[in-house]
Amino acid sequence: MADYHRPLSLTDGLGQAARRIPAVSMKMAVLRDGHIGIGERGPSDPFGEMRILLEELVRDLSWDVKNGAQDLKLAVQAIVDQDAAAQREWDDFGSFLDQGSGIDPWNDEHERDTRERP
């Protein structure tokens, strides 16, 4: 039974739909004289095959949605992590640049920058 205090997630809703599909049948609804139309059960056999296919398609869609959401979360986290690493590297390089080369071209000594870049 659905919890009406909490909205269903998309995967929960798809799961519920897939579980309910097998309960849908045309067998009793189309029973009739076998000489009418395509027999006494009418289109119920092809409908049953379609029902099985529909259930499998909905279950597969539920799996895709659930795992697609996880894939998206991991992709976003990878971007955030990469951005954080790039920001740290940029900050370190900014500190290096802020220190300058250590060379004063206006004095009379010949100097060399011996510092290592980060």
mmCIF file with all atom_site columns, C-alpha atoms in Angstrom:
data_model
loop_
_atom_site.group_PDB
_atom_site.id
_atom_site.type_symbol
_atom_site.label_atom_id
_atom_site.label_alt_id
_atom_site.label_comp_id
_atom_site.label_asym_id
_atom_site.label_entity_id
_atom_site.label_seq_id
_atom_site.pdbx_PDB_ins_code
_atom_site.Cartn_x
_atom_site.Cartn_y
_atom_site.Cartn_z
_atom_site.occupancy
_atom_site.B_iso_or_equiv
_atom_site.pdbx_formal_charge
_atom_site.auth_seq_id
_atom_site.auth_comp_id
_atom_site.auth_asym_id
_atom_site.auth_atom_id
_atom_site.pdbx_PDB_model_num
ATOM 1   C CA . MET A 1 1   ? 0.000   0.000   0.000   1.00 0.00 ? 1   MET A CA 1
ATOM 2   C CA . ALA A 1 2   ? 1.299   3.451   -0.868  1.00 0.00 ? 2   ALA A CA 1
ATOM 3   C CA . ASP A 1 3   ? 2.402   5.797   1.880   1.00 0.00 ? 3   ASP A CA 1
ATOM 4   C CA . TYR A 1 4   ? 0.358   8.919   1.134   1.00 0.00 ? 4   TYR A CA 1
ATOM 5   C CA . HIS A 1 5   ? 2.520   11.073  3.400   1.00 0.00 ? 5   HIS A CA 1
ATOM 6   C CA . ARG A 1 6   ? 5.573   10.646  1.185   1.00 0.00 ? 6   ARG A CA 1
ATOM 7   C CA . PRO A 1 7   ? 5.574   11.080  -2.580  1.00 0.00 ? 7   PRO A CA 1
ATOM 8   C CA . LEU A 1 8   ? 6.820   8.088   -4.535  1.00 0.00 ? 8   LEU A CA 1
ATOM 9   C CA . SER A 1 9   ? 10.142  8.306   -6.269  1.00 0.00 ? 9   SER A CA 1
ATOM 10  C CA . LEU A 1 10  ? 10.064  7.633   -9.969  1.00 0.00 ? 10  LEU A CA 1
ATOM 11  C CA . THR A 1 11  ? 11.707  4.230   -9.484  1.00 0.00 ? 11  THR A CA 1
ATOM 12  C CA . ASP A 1 12  ? 9.218   3.327   -6.732  1.00 0.00 ? 12  ASP A CA 1
ATOM 13  C CA . GLY A 1 13  ? 6.325   4.301   -8.987  1.00 0.00 ? 13  GLY A CA 1
ATOM 14  C CA . LEU A 1 14  ? 7.696   2.282   -11.882 1.00 0.00 ? 14  LEU A CA 1
ATOM 15  C CA . GLY A 1 15  ? 8.246   -0.696  -9.581  1.00 0.00 ? 15  GLY A CA 1
ATOM 16  C CA . GLN A 1 16  ? 4.662   -0.513  -8.353  1.00 0.00 ? 16  GLN A CA 1
ATOM 17  C CA . ALA A 1 17  ? 3.377   -0.275  -11.916 1.00 0.00 ? 17  ALA A CA 1
ATOM 18  C CA . ALA A 1 18  ? 5.430   -3.299  -12.989 1.00 0.00 ? 18  ALA A CA 1
ATOM 19  C CA . ARG A 1 19  ? 4.108   -5.339  -10.049 1.00 0.00 ? 19  ARG A CA 1
ATOM 20  C CA . ARG A 1 20  ? 0.502   -4.468  -10.946 1.00 0.00 ? 20  ARG A CA 1
ATOM 21  C CA . ILE A 1 21  ? 0.710   -5.278  -14.651 1.00 0.00 ? 21  ILE A CA 1
ATOM 22  C CA . PRO A 1 22  ? 0.371   -9.089  -14.239 1.00 0.00 ? 22  PRO A CA 1
ATOM 23  C CA . ALA A 1 23  ? -2.996  -8.582  -12.517 1.00 0.00 ? 23  ALA A CA 1
ATOM 24  C CA . VAL A 1 24  ? -4.461  -7.062  -15.683 1.00 0.00 ? 24  VAL A CA 1
ATOM 25  C CA . SER A 1 25  ? -6.211  -9.673  -17.819 1.00 0.00 ? 25  SER A CA 1
ATOM 26  C CA . MET A 1 26  ? -8.643  -9.713  -20.710 1.00 0.00 ? 26  MET A CA 1
ATOM 27  C CA . LYS A 1 27  ? -9.439  -13.423 -20.435 1.00 0.00 ? 27  LYS A CA 1
ATOM 28  C CA . MET A 1 28  ? -12.751 -13.104 -18.623 1.00 0.00 ? 28  MET A CA 1
ATOM 29  C CA . ALA A 1 29  ? -13.710 -9.815  -20.275 1.00 0.00 ? 29  ALA A CA 1
ATOM 30  C CA . VAL A 1 30  ? -13.724 -11.247 -23.791 1.00 0.00 ? 30  VAL A CA 1
ATOM 31  C CA . LEU A 1 31  ? -15.131 -14.764 -23.244 1.00 0.00 ? 31  LEU A CA 1
ATOM 32  C CA . ARG A 1 32  ? -17.782 -15.493 -25.850 1.00 0.00 ? 32  ARG A CA 1
ATOM 33  C CA . ASP A 1 33  ? -19.069 -18.129 -28.222 1.00 0.00 ? 33  ASP A CA 1
ATOM 34  C CA . GLY A 1 34  ? -16.132 -19.671 -30.079 1.00 0.00 ? 34  GLY A CA 1
ATOM 35  C CA . HIS A 1 35  ? -17.774 -19.029 -33.426 1.00 0.00 ? 35  HIS A CA 1
ATOM 36  C CA . ILE A 1 36  ? -17.649 -15.265 -32.938 1.00 0.00 ? 36  ILE A CA 1
ATOM 37  C CA . GLY A 1 37  ? -14.627 -13.281 -34.067 1.00 0.00 ? 37  GLY A CA 1
ATOM 38  C CA . ILE A 1 38  ? -11.268 -14.910 -33.396 1.00 0.00 ? 38  ILE A CA 1
ATOM 39  C CA . GLY A 1 39  ? -12.487 -17.541 -30.953 1.00 0.00 ? 39  GLY A CA 1
ATOM 40  C CA . GLU A 1 40  ? -13.931 -17.798 -27.488 1.00 0.00 ? 40  GLU A CA 1
ATOM 41  C CA . ARG A 1 41  ? -11.035 -15.919 -25.823 1.00 0.00 ? 41  ARG A CA 1
ATOM 42  C CA . GLY A 1 42  ? -10.753 -13.253 -28.499 1.00 0.00 ? 42  GLY A CA 1
ATOM 43  C CA . PRO A 1 43  ? -7.552  -11.218 -28.366 1.00 0.00 ? 43  PRO A CA 1
ATOM 44  C CA . SER A 1 44  ? -6.718  -12.273 -24.792 1.00 0.00 ? 44  SER A CA 1
ATOM 45  C CA . ASP A 1 45  ? -3.697  -14.443 -25.760 1.00 0.00 ? 45  ASP A CA 1
ATOM 46  C CA . PRO A 1 46  ? -1.892  -11.691 -27.718 1.00 0.00 ? 46  PRO A CA 1
ATOM 47  C CA . PHE A 1 47  ? -2.886  -9.267  -24.946 1.00 0.00 ? 47  PHE A CA 1
ATOM 48  C CA . GLY A 1 48  ? -1.257  -11.600 -22.404 1.00 0.00 ? 48  GLY A CA 1
ATOM 49  C CA . GLU A 1 49  ? 1.969   -11.638 -24.424 1.00 0.00 ? 49  GLU A CA 1
ATOM 50  C CA . MET A 1 50  ? 1.870   -7.855  -24.665 1.00 0.00 ? 50  MET A CA 1
ATOM 51  C CA . ARG A 1 51  ? 1.280   -7.643  -20.894 1.00 0.00 ? 51  ARG A CA 1
ATOM 52  C CA . ILE A 1 52  ? 4.439   -9.705  -20.233 1.00 0.00 ? 52  ILE A CA 1
ATOM 53  C CA . LEU A 1 53  ? 6.431   -7.510  -22.601 1.00 0.00 ? 53  LEU A CA 1
ATOM 54  C CA . LEU A 1 54  ? 5.053   -4.357  -20.970 1.00 0.00 ? 54  LEU A CA 1
ATOM 55  C CA . GLU A 1 55  ? 5.990   -5.602  -17.494 1.00 0.00 ? 55  GLU A CA 1
ATOM 56  C CA . GLU A 1 56  ? 9.544   -6.345  -18.629 1.00 0.00 ? 56  GLU A CA 1
ATOM 57  C CA . LEU A 1 57  ? 9.826   -2.968  -20.355 1.00 0.00 ? 57  LEU A CA 1
ATOM 58  C CA . VAL A 1 58  ? 8.652   -1.121  -17.231 1.00 0.00 ? 58  VAL A CA 1
ATOM 59  C CA . ARG A 1 59  ? 11.022  -3.110  -14.990 1.00 0.00 ? 59  ARG A CA 1
ATOM 60  C CA . ASP A 1 60  ? 13.878  -2.371  -17.403 1.00 0.00 ? 60  ASP A CA 1
ATOM 61  C CA . LEU A 1 61  ? 12.946  1.327   -17.428 1.00 0.00 ? 61  LEU A CA 1
ATOM 62  C CA . SER A 1 62  ? 12.928  1.343   -13.621 1.00 0.00 ? 62  SER A CA 1
ATOM 63  C CA . TRP A 1 63  ? 16.435  -0.160  -13.628 1.00 0.00 ? 63  TRP A CA 1
ATOM 64  C CA . ASP A 1 64  ? 17.609  2.439   -16.179 1.00 0.00 ? 64  ASP A CA 1
ATOM 65  C CA . VAL A 1 65  ? 16.159  5.328   -14.149 1.00 0.00 ? 65  VAL A CA 1
ATOM 66  C CA . LYS A 1 66  ? 17.644  4.091   -10.869 1.00 0.00 ? 66  LYS A CA 1
ATOM 67  C CA . ASN A 1 67  ? 21.095  3.449   -12.306 1.00 0.00 ? 67  ASN A CA 1
ATOM 68  C CA . GLY A 1 68  ? 20.996  6.538   -14.510 1.00 0.00 ? 68  GLY A CA 1
ATOM 69  C CA . ALA A 1 69  ? 20.396  8.625   -11.393 1.00 0.00 ? 69  ALA A CA 1
ATOM 70  C CA . GLN A 1 70  ? 23.378  6.997   -9.663  1.00 0.00 ? 70  GLN A CA 1
ATOM 71  C CA . ASP A 1 71  ? 25.524  7.533   -12.769 1.00 0.00 ? 71  ASP A CA 1
ATOM 72  C CA . LEU A 1 72  ? 24.549  11.216  -12.805 1.00 0.00 ? 72  LEU A CA 1
ATOM 73  C CA . LYS A 1 73  ? 25.362  11.600  -9.089  1.00 0.00 ? 73  LYS A CA 1
ATOM 74  C CA . LEU A 1 74  ? 28.803  10.057  -9.645  1.00 0.00 ? 74  LEU A CA 1
ATOM 75  C CA . ALA A 1 75  ? 29.436  12.269  -12.683 1.00 0.00 ? 75  ALA A CA 1
ATOM 76  C CA . VAL A 1 76  ? 28.514  15.400  -10.724 1.00 0.00 ? 76  VAL A CA 1
ATOM 77  C CA . GLN A 1 77  ? 30.756  14.308  -7.843  1.00 0.00 ? 77  GLN A CA 1
ATOM 78  C CA . ALA A 1 78  ? 33.645  13.698  -10.257 1.00 0.00 ? 78  ALA A CA 1
ATOM 79  C CA . ILE A 1 79  ? 33.198  17.209  -11.669 1.00 0.00 ? 79  ILE A CA 1
ATOM 80  C CA . VAL A 1 80  ? 33.050  18.719  -8.164  1.00 0.00 ? 80  VAL A CA 1
ATOM 81  C CA . ASP A 1 81  ? 36.147  16.770  -7.093  1.00 0.00 ? 81  ASP A CA 1
ATOM 82  C CA . GLN A 1 82  ? 38.016  17.785  -10.242 1.00 0.00 ? 82  GLN A CA 1
ATOM 83  C CA . ASP A 1 83  ? 36.971  21.415  -9.773  1.00 0.00 ? 83  ASP A CA 1
ATOM 84  C CA . ALA A 1 84  ? 38.205  21.326  -6.174  1.00 0.00 ? 84  ALA A CA 1
ATOM 85  C CA . ALA A 1 85  ? 41.559  19.840  -7.227  1.00 0.00 ? 85  ALA A CA 1
ATOM 86  C CA . ALA A 1 86  ? 41.929  22.395  -10.038 1.00 0.00 ? 86  ALA A CA 1
ATOM 87  C CA . GLN A 1 87  ? 41.057  25.227  -7.631  1.00 0.00 ? 87  GLN A CA 1
ATOM 88  C CA . ARG A 1 88  ? 43.714  24.055  -5.136  1.00 0.00 ? 88  ARG A CA 1
ATOM 89  C CA . GLU A 1 89  ? 46.303  23.845  -7.922  1.00 0.00 ? 89  GLU A CA 1
ATOM 90  C CA . TRP A 1 90  ? 45.362  27.308  -9.168  1.00 0.00 ? 90  TRP A CA 1
ATOM 91  C CA . ASP A 1 91  ? 45.513  28.736  -5.624  1.00 0.00 ? 91  ASP A CA 1
ATOM 92  C CA . ASP A 1 92  ? 48.988  27.213  -5.126  1.00 0.00 ? 92  ASP A CA 1
ATOM 93  C CA . PHE A 1 93  ? 50.160  28.668  -8.418  1.00 0.00 ? 93  PHE A CA 1
ATOM 94  C CA . GLY A 1 94  ? 48.646  32.042  -7.482  1.00 0.00 ? 94  GLY A CA 1
ATOM 95  C CA . SER A 1 95  ? 50.668  32.019  -4.257  1.00 0.00 ? 95  SER A CA 1
ATOM 96  C CA . PHE A 1 96  ? 53.785  31.208  -6.283  1.00 0.00 ? 96  PHE A CA 1
ATOM 97  C CA . LEU A 1 97  ? 53.086  34.147  -8.622  1.00 0.00 ? 97  LEU A CA 1
ATOM 98  C CA . ASP A 1 98  ? 52.383  36.479  -5.692  1.00 0.00 ? 98  ASP A CA 1
ATOM 99  C CA . GLN A 1 99  ? 55.911  35.871  -4.404  1.00 0.00 ? 99  GLN A CA 1
ATOM 100 C CA . GLY A 1 100 ? 57.334  37.170  -7.644  1.00 0.00 ? 100 GLY A CA 1
ATOM 101 C CA . SER A 1 101 ? 60.500  35.972  -9.337  1.00 0.00 ? 101 SER A CA 1
ATOM 102 C CA . GLY A 1 102 ? 62.818  37.227  -6.632  1.00 0.00 ? 102 GLY A CA 1
ATOM 103 C CA . ILE A 1 103 ? 64.706  39.150  -9.300  1.00 0.00 ? 103 ILE A CA 1
ATOM 104 C CA . ASP A 1 104 ? 65.053  42.918  -8.990  1.00 0.00 ? 104 ASP A CA 1
ATOM 105 C CA . PRO A 1 105 ? 66.111  44.206  -12.383 1.00 0.00 ? 105 PRO A CA 1
ATOM 106 C CA . TRP A 1 106 ? 66.770  47.664  -10.906 1.00 0.00 ? 106 TRP A CA 1
ATOM 107 C CA . ASN A 1 107 ? 69.663  46.634  -8.694  1.00 0.00 ? 107 ASN A CA 1
ATOM 108 C CA . ASP A 1 108 ? 73.214  46.138  -9.934  1.00 0.00 ? 108 ASP A CA 1
ATOM 109 C CA . GLU A 1 109 ? 73.443  42.425  -9.095  1.00 0.00 ? 109 GLU A CA 1
ATOM 110 C CA . HIS A 1 110 ? 72.734  39.713  -11.627 1.00 0.00 ? 110 HIS A CA 1
ATOM 111 C CA . GLU A 1 111 ? 70.141  37.396  -10.124 1.00 0.00 ? 111 GLU A CA 1
ATOM 112 C CA . ARG A 1 112 ? 68.501  34.152  -11.212 1.00 0.00 ? 112 ARG A CA 1
ATOM 113 C CA . ASP A 1 113 ? 65.115  32.708  -10.274 1.00 0.00 ? 113 ASP A CA 1
ATOM 114 C CA . THR A 1 114 ? 66.007  29.459  -8.537  1.00 0.00 ? 114 THR A CA 1
ATOM 115 C CA . ARG A 1 115 ? 62.572  28.707  -7.173  1.00 0.00 ? 115 ARG A CA 1
ATOM 116 C CA . GLU A 1 116 ? 60.620  25.628  -8.264  1.00 0.00 ? 116 GLU A CA 1
ATOM 117 C CA . ARG A 1 117 ? 57.144  26.032  -9.672  1.00 0.00 ? 117 ARG A CA 1
ATOM 118 C CA . PRO A 1 118 ? 54.462  24.218  -7.716  1.00 0.00 ? 118 PRO A CA 1
#
